[in-house]
PDB file of N, CA and C in Angstrom:
ATOM      1  N   UNK A   1       0.975  -1.313   0.007  1.00 60.00           N
ATOM      2  CA  UNK A   1      -0.008  -0.143  -0.034  1.00 60.00           C
ATOM      3  C   UNK A   1       0.976   1.207  -0.100  1.00 60.00           C
ATOM      4  N   UNK A   2       0.487   2.066  -0.921  1.00 62.00           N
ATOM      5  CA  UNK A   2       1.451   3.440  -0.999  1.00 62.00           C
ATOM      6  C   UNK A   2       0.379   4.586  -0.627  1.00 62.00           C
ATOM      7  N   UNK A   3       0.685   5.733  -0.081  1.00 61.00           N
ATOM      8  CA  UNK A   3       0.233   6.574   0.464  1.00 61.00           C
ATOM      9  C   UNK A   3       0.783   8.139  -0.506  1.00 61.00           C
ATOM     10  N   UNK A   4       0.041   8.908  -1.072  1.00 63.00           N
ATOM     11  CA  UNK A   4       0.173   9.649  -1.875  1.00 63.00           C
ATOM     12  C   UNK A   4      -0.552  11.075  -1.324  1.00 63.00           C
ATOM     13  N   UNK A   5       0.207  12.082  -1.149  1.00 62.00           N
ATOM     14  CA  UNK A   5      -0.417  13.308  -0.577  1.00 62.00           C
ATOM     15  C   UNK A   5      -0.516  14.257  -1.606  1.00 62.00           C
ATOM     16  N   UNK A   6      -1.630  14.951  -1.909  1.00 60.00           N
ATOM     17  CA  UNK A   6      -1.719  16.017  -2.988  1.00 60.00           C
ATOM     18  C   UNK A   6      -2.063  17.264  -2.133  1.00 60.00           C
ATOM     19  N   UNK A   7      -1.524  18.208  -2.380  1.00 57.00           N
ATOM     20  CA  UNK A   7      -1.661  19.538  -1.642  1.00 57.00           C
ATOM     21  C   UNK A   7      -1.984  20.549  -2.672  1.00 57.00           C
ATOM     22  N   UNK A   8      -3.034  21.273  -2.204  1.00 54.00           N
ATOM     23  CA  UNK A   8      -3.576  22.314  -3.133  1.00 54.00           C
ATOM     24  C   UNK A   8      -3.893  23.642  -2.370  1.00 54.00           C
ATOM     25  N   UNK A   9      -3.513  24.808  -2.730  1.00 46.00           N
ATOM     26  CA  UNK A   9      -3.984  25.903  -1.907  1.00 46.00           C
ATOM     27  C   UNK A   9      -5.634  26.040  -1.831  1.00 46.00           C
ATOM     28  N   UNK A  10      -6.220  25.735  -3.243  1.00 56.00           N
ATOM     29  CA  UNK A  10      -7.579  26.003  -3.127  1.00 56.00           C
ATOM     30  C   UNK A  10      -8.256  24.710  -4.231  1.00 56.00           C
ATOM     31  N   UNK A  11      -8.869  24.036  -3.956  1.00 56.00           N
ATOM     32  CA  UNK A  11      -9.529  23.132  -4.834  1.00 56.00           C
ATOM     33  C   UNK A  11     -10.598  23.893  -5.247  1.00 56.00           C
ATOM     34  N   UNK A  12     -10.762  23.726  -6.668  1.00 57.00           N
ATOM     35  CA  UNK A  12     -11.723  24.256  -7.608  1.00 57.00           C
ATOM     36  C   UNK A  12     -12.819  23.287  -7.815  1.00 57.00           C
ATOM     37  N   UNK A  13     -13.804  23.246  -7.517  1.00 66.00           N
ATOM     38  CA  UNK A  13     -15.110  22.236  -7.889  1.00 66.00           C
ATOM     39  C   UNK A  13     -14.570  20.804  -7.551  1.00 66.00           C
ATOM     40  N   UNK A  14     -14.283  20.003  -8.210  1.00 71.00           N
ATOM     41  CA  UNK A  14     -13.818  18.627  -8.286  1.00 71.00           C
ATOM     42  C   UNK A  14     -12.534  18.444  -8.983  1.00 71.00           C
ATOM     43  N   UNK A  15     -11.765  19.355  -8.990  1.00 75.00           N
ATOM     44  CA  UNK A  15     -10.313  19.416  -9.415  1.00 75.00           C
ATOM     45  C   UNK A  15      -9.777  18.082  -9.032  1.00 75.00           C
ATOM     46  N   UNK A  16      -9.917  17.453  -7.920  1.00 75.00           N
ATOM     47  CA  UNK A  16      -9.130  16.230  -7.639  1.00 75.00           C
ATOM     48  C   UNK A  16      -9.561  15.124  -8.572  1.00 75.00           C
ATOM     49  N   UNK A  17     -10.749  15.211  -8.998  1.00 81.00           N
ATOM     50  CA  UNK A  17     -10.998  14.108  -9.715  1.00 81.00           C
ATOM     51  C   UNK A  17     -10.076  13.962 -11.074  1.00 81.00           C
ATOM     52  N   UNK A  18      -9.684  15.144 -11.769  1.00 83.00           N
ATOM     53  CA  UNK A  18      -8.769  15.383 -12.771  1.00 83.00           C
ATOM     54  C   UNK A  18      -7.413  14.654 -12.333  1.00 83.00           C
ATOM     55  N   UNK A  19      -6.865  15.324 -11.044  1.00 82.00           N
ATOM     56  CA  UNK A  19      -5.496  14.794 -10.542  1.00 82.00           C
ATOM     57  C   UNK A  19      -5.581  13.188 -10.493  1.00 82.00           C
ATOM     58  N   UNK A  20      -6.663  12.854  -9.868  1.00 84.00           N
ATOM     59  CA  UNK A  20      -6.500  11.513  -9.573  1.00 84.00           C
ATOM     60  C   UNK A  20      -6.804  10.353 -10.757  1.00 84.00           C
ATOM     61  N   UNK A  21      -7.260  10.815 -11.802  1.00 86.00           N
ATOM     62  CA  UNK A  21      -7.509  10.265 -13.168  1.00 86.00           C
ATOM     63  C   UNK A  21      -6.430  10.275 -13.683  1.00 86.00           C
ATOM     64  N   UNK A  22      -5.682  11.376 -13.611  1.00 88.00           N
ATOM     65  CA  UNK A  22      -4.233  11.462 -14.337  1.00 88.00           C
ATOM     66  C   UNK A  22      -3.305  10.614 -13.718  1.00 88.00           C
ATOM     67  N   UNK A  23      -3.220  10.298 -12.348  1.00 87.00           N
ATOM     68  CA  UNK A  23      -2.740   9.098 -11.661  1.00 87.00           C
ATOM     69  C   UNK A  23      -2.881   7.691 -12.138  1.00 87.00           C
ATOM     70  N   UNK A  24      -4.199   7.505 -12.103  1.00 89.00           N
ATOM     71  CA  UNK A  24      -4.634   6.349 -12.586  1.00 89.00           C
ATOM     72  C   UNK A  24      -4.228   6.082 -13.900  1.00 89.00           C
ATOM     73  N   UNK A  25      -4.154   6.853 -14.899  1.00 91.00           N
ATOM     74  CA  UNK A  25      -3.915   6.723 -16.229  1.00 91.00           C
ATOM     75  C   UNK A  25      -2.165   6.471 -16.070  1.00 91.00           C
ATOM     76  N   UNK A  26      -1.392   7.311 -15.653  1.00 91.00           N
ATOM     77  CA  UNK A  26      -0.179   6.971 -15.659  1.00 91.00           C
ATOM     78  C   UNK A  26       0.410   5.568 -14.944  1.00 91.00           C
ATOM     79  N   UNK A  27      -0.283   5.250 -14.061  1.00 90.00           N
ATOM     80  CA  UNK A  27       0.040   4.088 -13.279  1.00 90.00           C
ATOM     81  C   UNK A  27      -0.100   2.993 -14.356  1.00 90.00           C
ATOM     82  N   UNK A  28      -1.239   2.899 -14.850  1.00 89.00           N
ATOM     83  CA  UNK A  28      -1.799   1.873 -15.674  1.00 89.00           C
ATOM     84  C   UNK A  28      -1.043   1.617 -17.090  1.00 89.00           C
ATOM     85  N   UNK A  29      -0.084   2.382 -17.384  1.00 93.00           N
ATOM     86  CA  UNK A  29       0.563   2.244 -18.714  1.00 93.00           C
ATOM     87  C   UNK A  29       1.678   0.958 -18.497  1.00 93.00           C
ATOM     88  N   UNK A  30       1.491   0.314 -19.413  1.00 94.00           N
ATOM     89  CA  UNK A  30       2.368  -1.087 -19.256  1.00 94.00           C
ATOM     90  C   UNK A  30       3.949  -0.422 -19.286  1.00 94.00           C
ATOM     91  N   UNK A  31       4.642  -1.562 -18.437  1.00 93.00           N
ATOM     92  CA  UNK A  31       6.043  -1.057 -18.291  1.00 93.00           C
ATOM     93  C   UNK A  31       6.813  -2.410 -18.855  1.00 93.00           C
ATOM     94  N   UNK A  32       7.952  -2.203 -19.619  1.00 95.00           N
ATOM     95  CA  UNK A  32       8.710  -3.298 -19.962  1.00 95.00           C
ATOM     96  C   UNK A  32       9.862  -3.809 -18.912  1.00 95.00           C
ATOM     97  N   UNK A  33       9.595  -4.637 -18.248  1.00 94.00           N
ATOM     98  CA  UNK A  33      10.869  -5.324 -17.531  1.00 94.00           C
ATOM     99  C   UNK A  33      11.390  -6.495 -17.948  1.00 94.00           C
ATOM    100  N   UNK A  34      12.791  -6.567 -18.613  1.00 95.00           N
ATOM    101  CA  UNK A  34      13.480  -7.250 -19.421  1.00 95.00           C
ATOM    102  C   UNK A  34      12.827  -7.358 -20.753  1.00 95.00           C
ATOM    103  N   UNK A  35      12.131  -8.519 -20.830  1.00 95.00           N
ATOM    104  CA  UNK A  35      11.415  -8.787 -22.116  1.00 95.00           C
ATOM    105  C   UNK A  35       9.750  -8.887 -21.798  1.00 95.00           C
ATOM    106  N   UNK A  36       9.551  -8.867 -20.742  1.00 97.00           N
ATOM    107  CA  UNK A  36       8.065  -9.032 -19.926  1.00 97.00           C
ATOM    108  C   UNK A  36       7.583  -7.779 -20.045  1.00 97.00           C
ATOM    109  N   UNK A  37       6.433  -7.542 -20.321  1.00 96.00           N
ATOM    110  CA  UNK A  37       5.570  -6.292 -20.286  1.00 96.00           C
ATOM    111  C   UNK A  37       4.617  -6.360 -19.051  1.00 96.00           C
ATOM    112  N   UNK A  38       4.649  -5.510 -18.240  1.00 94.00           N
ATOM    113  CA  UNK A  38       3.844  -5.755 -16.791  1.00 94.00           C
ATOM    114  C   UNK A  38       2.872  -4.548 -16.943  1.00 94.00           C
ATOM    115  N   UNK A  39       1.663  -4.950 -16.204  1.00 92.00           N
ATOM    116  CA  UNK A  39       0.641  -3.871 -16.038  1.00 92.00           C
ATOM    117  C   UNK A  39       0.374  -3.884 -14.586  1.00 92.00           C
ATOM    118  N   UNK A  40       0.250  -2.693 -13.927  1.00 89.00           N
ATOM    119  CA  UNK A  40      -0.287  -2.652 -12.637  1.00 89.00           C
ATOM    120  C   UNK A  40      -1.429  -1.776 -12.601  1.00 89.00           C
ATOM    121  N   UNK A  41      -2.321  -1.586 -11.509  1.00 89.00           N
ATOM    122  CA  UNK A  41      -3.399  -0.710 -11.404  1.00 89.00           C
ATOM    123  C   UNK A  41      -3.378  -0.122  -9.937  1.00 89.00           C
ATOM    124  N   UNK A  42      -4.313   0.614  -9.640  1.00 88.00           N
ATOM    125  CA  UNK A  42      -4.439   1.416  -8.479  1.00 88.00           C
ATOM    126  C   UNK A  42      -5.875   1.555  -8.187  1.00 88.00           C
ATOM    127  N   UNK A  43      -6.047   1.700  -6.879  1.00 89.00           N
ATOM    128  CA  UNK A  43      -7.257   1.954  -6.070  1.00 89.00           C
ATOM    129  C   UNK A  43      -6.985   3.014  -5.202  1.00 89.00           C
ATOM    130  N   UNK A  44      -7.719   4.172  -5.527  1.00 88.00           N
ATOM    131  CA  UNK A  44      -7.328   5.486  -4.924  1.00 88.00           C
ATOM    132  C   UNK A  44      -8.475   5.939  -4.025  1.00 88.00           C
ATOM    133  N   UNK A  45      -8.347   6.431  -2.756  1.00 89.00           N
ATOM    134  CA  UNK A  45      -9.291   6.881  -2.053  1.00 89.00           C
ATOM    135  C   UNK A  45      -8.700   8.447  -1.703  1.00 89.00           C
ATOM    136  N   UNK A  46      -9.969   9.021  -1.733  1.00 86.00           N
ATOM    137  CA  UNK A  46      -9.502  10.476  -1.518  1.00 86.00           C
ATOM    138  C   UNK A  46     -10.502  11.218  -0.441  1.00 86.00           C
ATOM    139  N   UNK A  47      -9.782  12.013   0.329  1.00 87.00           N
ATOM    140  CA  UNK A  47     -10.381  12.885   1.341  1.00 87.00           C
ATOM    141  C   UNK A  47      -9.961  14.300   1.095  1.00 87.00           C
ATOM    142  N   UNK A  48     -10.917  15.168   1.397  1.00 84.00           N
ATOM    143  CA  UNK A  48     -10.336  16.553   0.978  1.00 84.00           C
ATOM    144  C   UNK A  48     -10.443  17.546   2.023  1.00 84.00           C
ATOM    145  N   UNK A  49      -9.421  18.219   2.477  1.00 83.00           N
ATOM    146  CA  UNK A  49      -9.601  19.340   3.431  1.00 83.00           C
ATOM    147  C   UNK A  49     -10.254  20.573   3.064  1.00 83.00           C
ATOM    148  N   UNK A  50     -11.310  21.192   3.742  1.00 84.00           N
ATOM    149  CA  UNK A  50     -11.647  21.001   5.027  1.00 84.00           C
ATOM    150  C   UNK A  50     -12.990  20.211   5.061  1.00 84.00           C
ATOM    151  N   UNK A  51     -13.513  19.785   3.644  1.00 86.00           N
ATOM    152  CA  UNK A  51     -14.837  19.435   3.368  1.00 86.00           C
ATOM    153  C   UNK A  51     -14.898  18.193   4.235  1.00 86.00           C
ATOM    154  N   UNK A  52     -13.814  16.973   4.372  1.00 90.00           N
ATOM    155  CA  UNK A  52     -14.010  15.561   4.961  1.00 90.00           C
ATOM    156  C   UNK A  52     -13.529  15.764   6.358  1.00 90.00           C
ATOM    157  N   UNK A  53     -12.573  16.606   6.682  1.00 90.00           N
ATOM    158  CA  UNK A  53     -11.905  16.684   7.889  1.00 90.00           C
ATOM    159  C   UNK A  53     -10.903  17.771   8.001  1.00 90.00           C
ATOM    160  N   UNK A  54     -10.573  18.310   9.281  1.00 91.00           N
ATOM    161  CA  UNK A  54      -9.690  19.553   9.435  1.00 91.00           C
ATOM    162  C   UNK A  54      -8.326  19.077  10.134  1.00 91.00           C
ATOM    163  N   UNK A  55      -8.080  17.702  10.149  1.00 90.00           N
ATOM    164  CA  UNK A  55      -6.611  17.328  10.758  1.00 90.00           C
ATOM    165  C   UNK A  55      -6.254  16.362   9.809  1.00 90.00           C
ATOM    166  N   UNK A  56      -4.699  16.109   9.776  1.00 88.00           N
ATOM    167  CA  UNK A  56      -4.240  14.971   8.817  1.00 88.00           C
ATOM    168  C   UNK A  56      -4.449  13.846   9.233  1.00 88.00           C
ATOM    169  N   UNK A  57      -4.555  13.350  10.749  1.00 91.00           N
ATOM    170  CA  UNK A  57      -5.167  11.982  10.974  1.00 91.00           C
ATOM    171  C   UNK A  57      -6.611  11.644  10.417  1.00 91.00           C
ATOM    172  N   UNK A  58      -7.188  12.601  10.483  1.00 93.00           N
ATOM    173  CA  UNK A  58      -8.725  12.179  10.136  1.00 93.00           C
ATOM    174  C   UNK A  58      -8.720  12.027   8.526  1.00 93.00           C
ATOM    175  N   UNK A  59      -8.162  13.174   7.982  1.00 90.00           N
ATOM    176  CA  UNK A  59      -8.031  12.889   6.627  1.00 90.00           C
ATOM    177  C   UNK A  59      -7.402  11.659   5.979  1.00 90.00           C
ATOM    178  N   UNK A  60      -6.380  11.178   6.873  1.00 89.00           N
ATOM    179  CA  UNK A  60      -5.748  10.046   6.151  1.00 89.00           C
ATOM    180  C   UNK A  60      -6.570   8.746   6.474  1.00 89.00           C
ATOM    181  N   UNK A  61      -7.483   8.789   7.717  1.00 93.00           N
ATOM    182  CA  UNK A  61      -8.232   7.697   7.926  1.00 93.00           C
ATOM    183  C   UNK A  61      -9.305   7.539   7.198  1.00 93.00           C
ATOM    184  N   UNK A  62      -9.966   8.797   6.613  1.00 93.00           N
ATOM    185  CA  UNK A  62     -10.803   8.860   5.674  1.00 93.00           C
ATOM    186  C   UNK A  62     -10.546   8.521   4.156  1.00 93.00           C
ATOM    187  N   UNK A  63      -9.325   8.837   3.788  1.00 90.00           N
ATOM    188  CA  UNK A  63      -8.879   8.517   2.535  1.00 90.00           C
ATOM    189  C   UNK A  63      -8.613   6.789   2.572  1.00 90.00           C
ATOM    190  N   UNK A  64      -8.184   6.356   3.511  1.00 91.00           N
ATOM    191  CA  UNK A  64      -7.877   5.087   3.676  1.00 91.00           C
ATOM    192  C   UNK A  64      -9.245   4.099   3.613  1.00 91.00           C
ATOM    193  N   UNK A  65     -10.372   4.646   4.156  1.00 94.00           N
ATOM    194  CA  UNK A  65     -11.557   4.049   4.128  1.00 94.00           C
ATOM    195  C   UNK A  65     -12.185   4.120   2.673  1.00 94.00           C
ATOM    196  N   UNK A  66     -12.051   5.522   1.930  1.00 92.00           N
ATOM    197  CA  UNK A  66     -12.253   5.492   0.572  1.00 92.00           C
ATOM    198  C   UNK A  66     -11.705   4.648  -0.384  1.00 92.00           C
ATOM    199  N   UNK A  67     -10.336   4.164   0.295  1.00 91.00           N
ATOM    200  CA  UNK A  67      -9.453   3.259  -0.828  1.00 91.00           C
ATOM    201  C   UNK A  67      -9.824   1.922  -0.736  1.00 91.00           C
ATOM    202  N   UNK A  68     -10.204   1.381   0.326  1.00 92.00           N
ATOM    203  CA  UNK A  68     -10.921   0.081   0.544  1.00 92.00           C
ATOM    204  C   UNK A  68     -12.223  -0.134  -0.263  1.00 92.00           C
ATOM    205  N   UNK A  69     -13.040   1.069  -0.328  1.00 94.00           N
ATOM    206  CA  UNK A  69     -14.187   1.031  -1.035  1.00 94.00           C
ATOM    207  C   UNK A  69     -13.960   1.049  -2.431  1.00 94.00           C
ATOM    208  N   UNK A  70     -13.020   1.772  -2.954  1.00 92.00           N
ATOM    209  CA  UNK A  70     -12.515   1.637  -4.234  1.00 92.00           C
ATOM    210  C   UNK A  70     -11.962   0.221  -4.513  1.00 92.00           C
ATOM    211  N   UNK A  71     -11.310  -0.360  -3.712  1.00 91.00           N
ATOM    212  CA  UNK A  71     -10.637  -1.756  -4.113  1.00 91.00           C
ATOM    213  C   UNK A  71     -11.864  -2.735  -4.170  1.00 91.00           C
ATOM    214  N   UNK A  72     -12.874  -2.459  -3.473  1.00 94.00           N
ATOM    215  CA  UNK A  72     -14.185  -3.385  -3.323  1.00 94.00           C
ATOM    216  C   UNK A  72     -14.797  -3.322  -4.693  1.00 94.00           C
ATOM    217  N   UNK A  73     -14.614  -2.155  -5.491  1.00 93.00           N
ATOM    218  CA  UNK A  73     -15.524  -1.840  -6.393  1.00 93.00           C
ATOM    219  C   UNK A  73     -14.533  -2.079  -7.859  1.00 93.00           C
ATOM    220  N   UNK A  74     -13.616  -2.883  -7.768  1.00 88.00           N
ATOM    221  CA  UNK A  74     -12.788  -3.225  -8.879  1.00 88.00           C
ATOM    222  C   UNK A  74     -11.353  -2.492  -9.117  1.00 88.00           C
ATOM    223  N   UNK A  75     -10.906  -2.795 -10.239  1.00 81.00           N
ATOM    224  CA  UNK A  75      -9.622  -2.522 -10.513  1.00 81.00           C
ATOM    225  C   UNK A  75      -9.810  -0.855 -11.038  1.00 81.00           C
ATOM    226  N   UNK A  76      -8.658  -0.263 -10.710  1.00 88.00           N
ATOM    227  CA  UNK A  76      -8.433   1.187 -11.331  1.00 88.00           C
ATOM    228  C   UNK A  76      -9.621   2.033 -10.883  1.00 88.00           C
ATOM    229  N   UNK A  77     -10.050   1.941  -9.743  1.00 90.00           N
ATOM    230  CA  UNK A  77     -11.310   3.063  -9.319  1.00 90.00           C
ATOM    231  C   UNK A  77     -10.632   4.100  -8.437  1.00 90.00           C
ATOM    232  N   UNK A  78     -11.518   5.162  -8.275  1.00 89.00           N
ATOM    233  CA  UNK A  78     -11.367   6.050  -7.623  1.00 89.00           C
ATOM    234  C   UNK A  78     -12.354   6.661  -6.809  1.00 89.00           C
ATOM    235  N   UNK A  79     -12.354   6.488  -5.317  1.00 90.00           N
ATOM    236  CA  UNK A  79     -13.835   6.657  -4.437  1.00 90.00           C
ATOM    237  C   UNK A  79     -13.372   7.855  -3.653  1.00 90.00           C
ATOM    238  N   UNK A  80     -14.183   9.048  -3.512  1.00 88.00           N
ATOM    239  CA  UNK A  80     -14.011   9.918  -2.732  1.00 88.00           C
ATOM    240  C   UNK A  80     -14.875   9.682  -1.482  1.00 88.00           C
ATOM    241  N   UNK A  81     -14.151   9.855   0.061  1.00 91.00           N
ATOM    242  CA  UNK A  81     -14.822   9.918   1.276  1.00 91.00           C
ATOM    243  C   UNK A  81     -16.104  10.136   1.277  1.00 91.00           C
ATOM    244  N   UNK A  82     -16.478  11.391   0.939  1.00 82.00           N
ATOM    245  CA  UNK A  82     -17.862  12.223   0.757  1.00 82.00           C
ATOM    246  C   UNK A  82     -18.847  11.239   0.087  1.00 82.00           C
TER     247      UNK A  82
END
């Protein structure tokens, strides 16, 4: 499991969706290792300050919960806590 933080001065609407969709797209590109093409996927959970919580601990907890919902929804999914 990896943790990635994205910090923005001000979220505009649902700008986070564009960011995480670009992350999913970049991670999903095949990689050649020796002679084998390898593909990986990602499940991303998102929590947004201050909409979902006002401290880092709560934001991480809610993003983690959203990530597990994303994993249960299938491969390469993005789920917002809210």
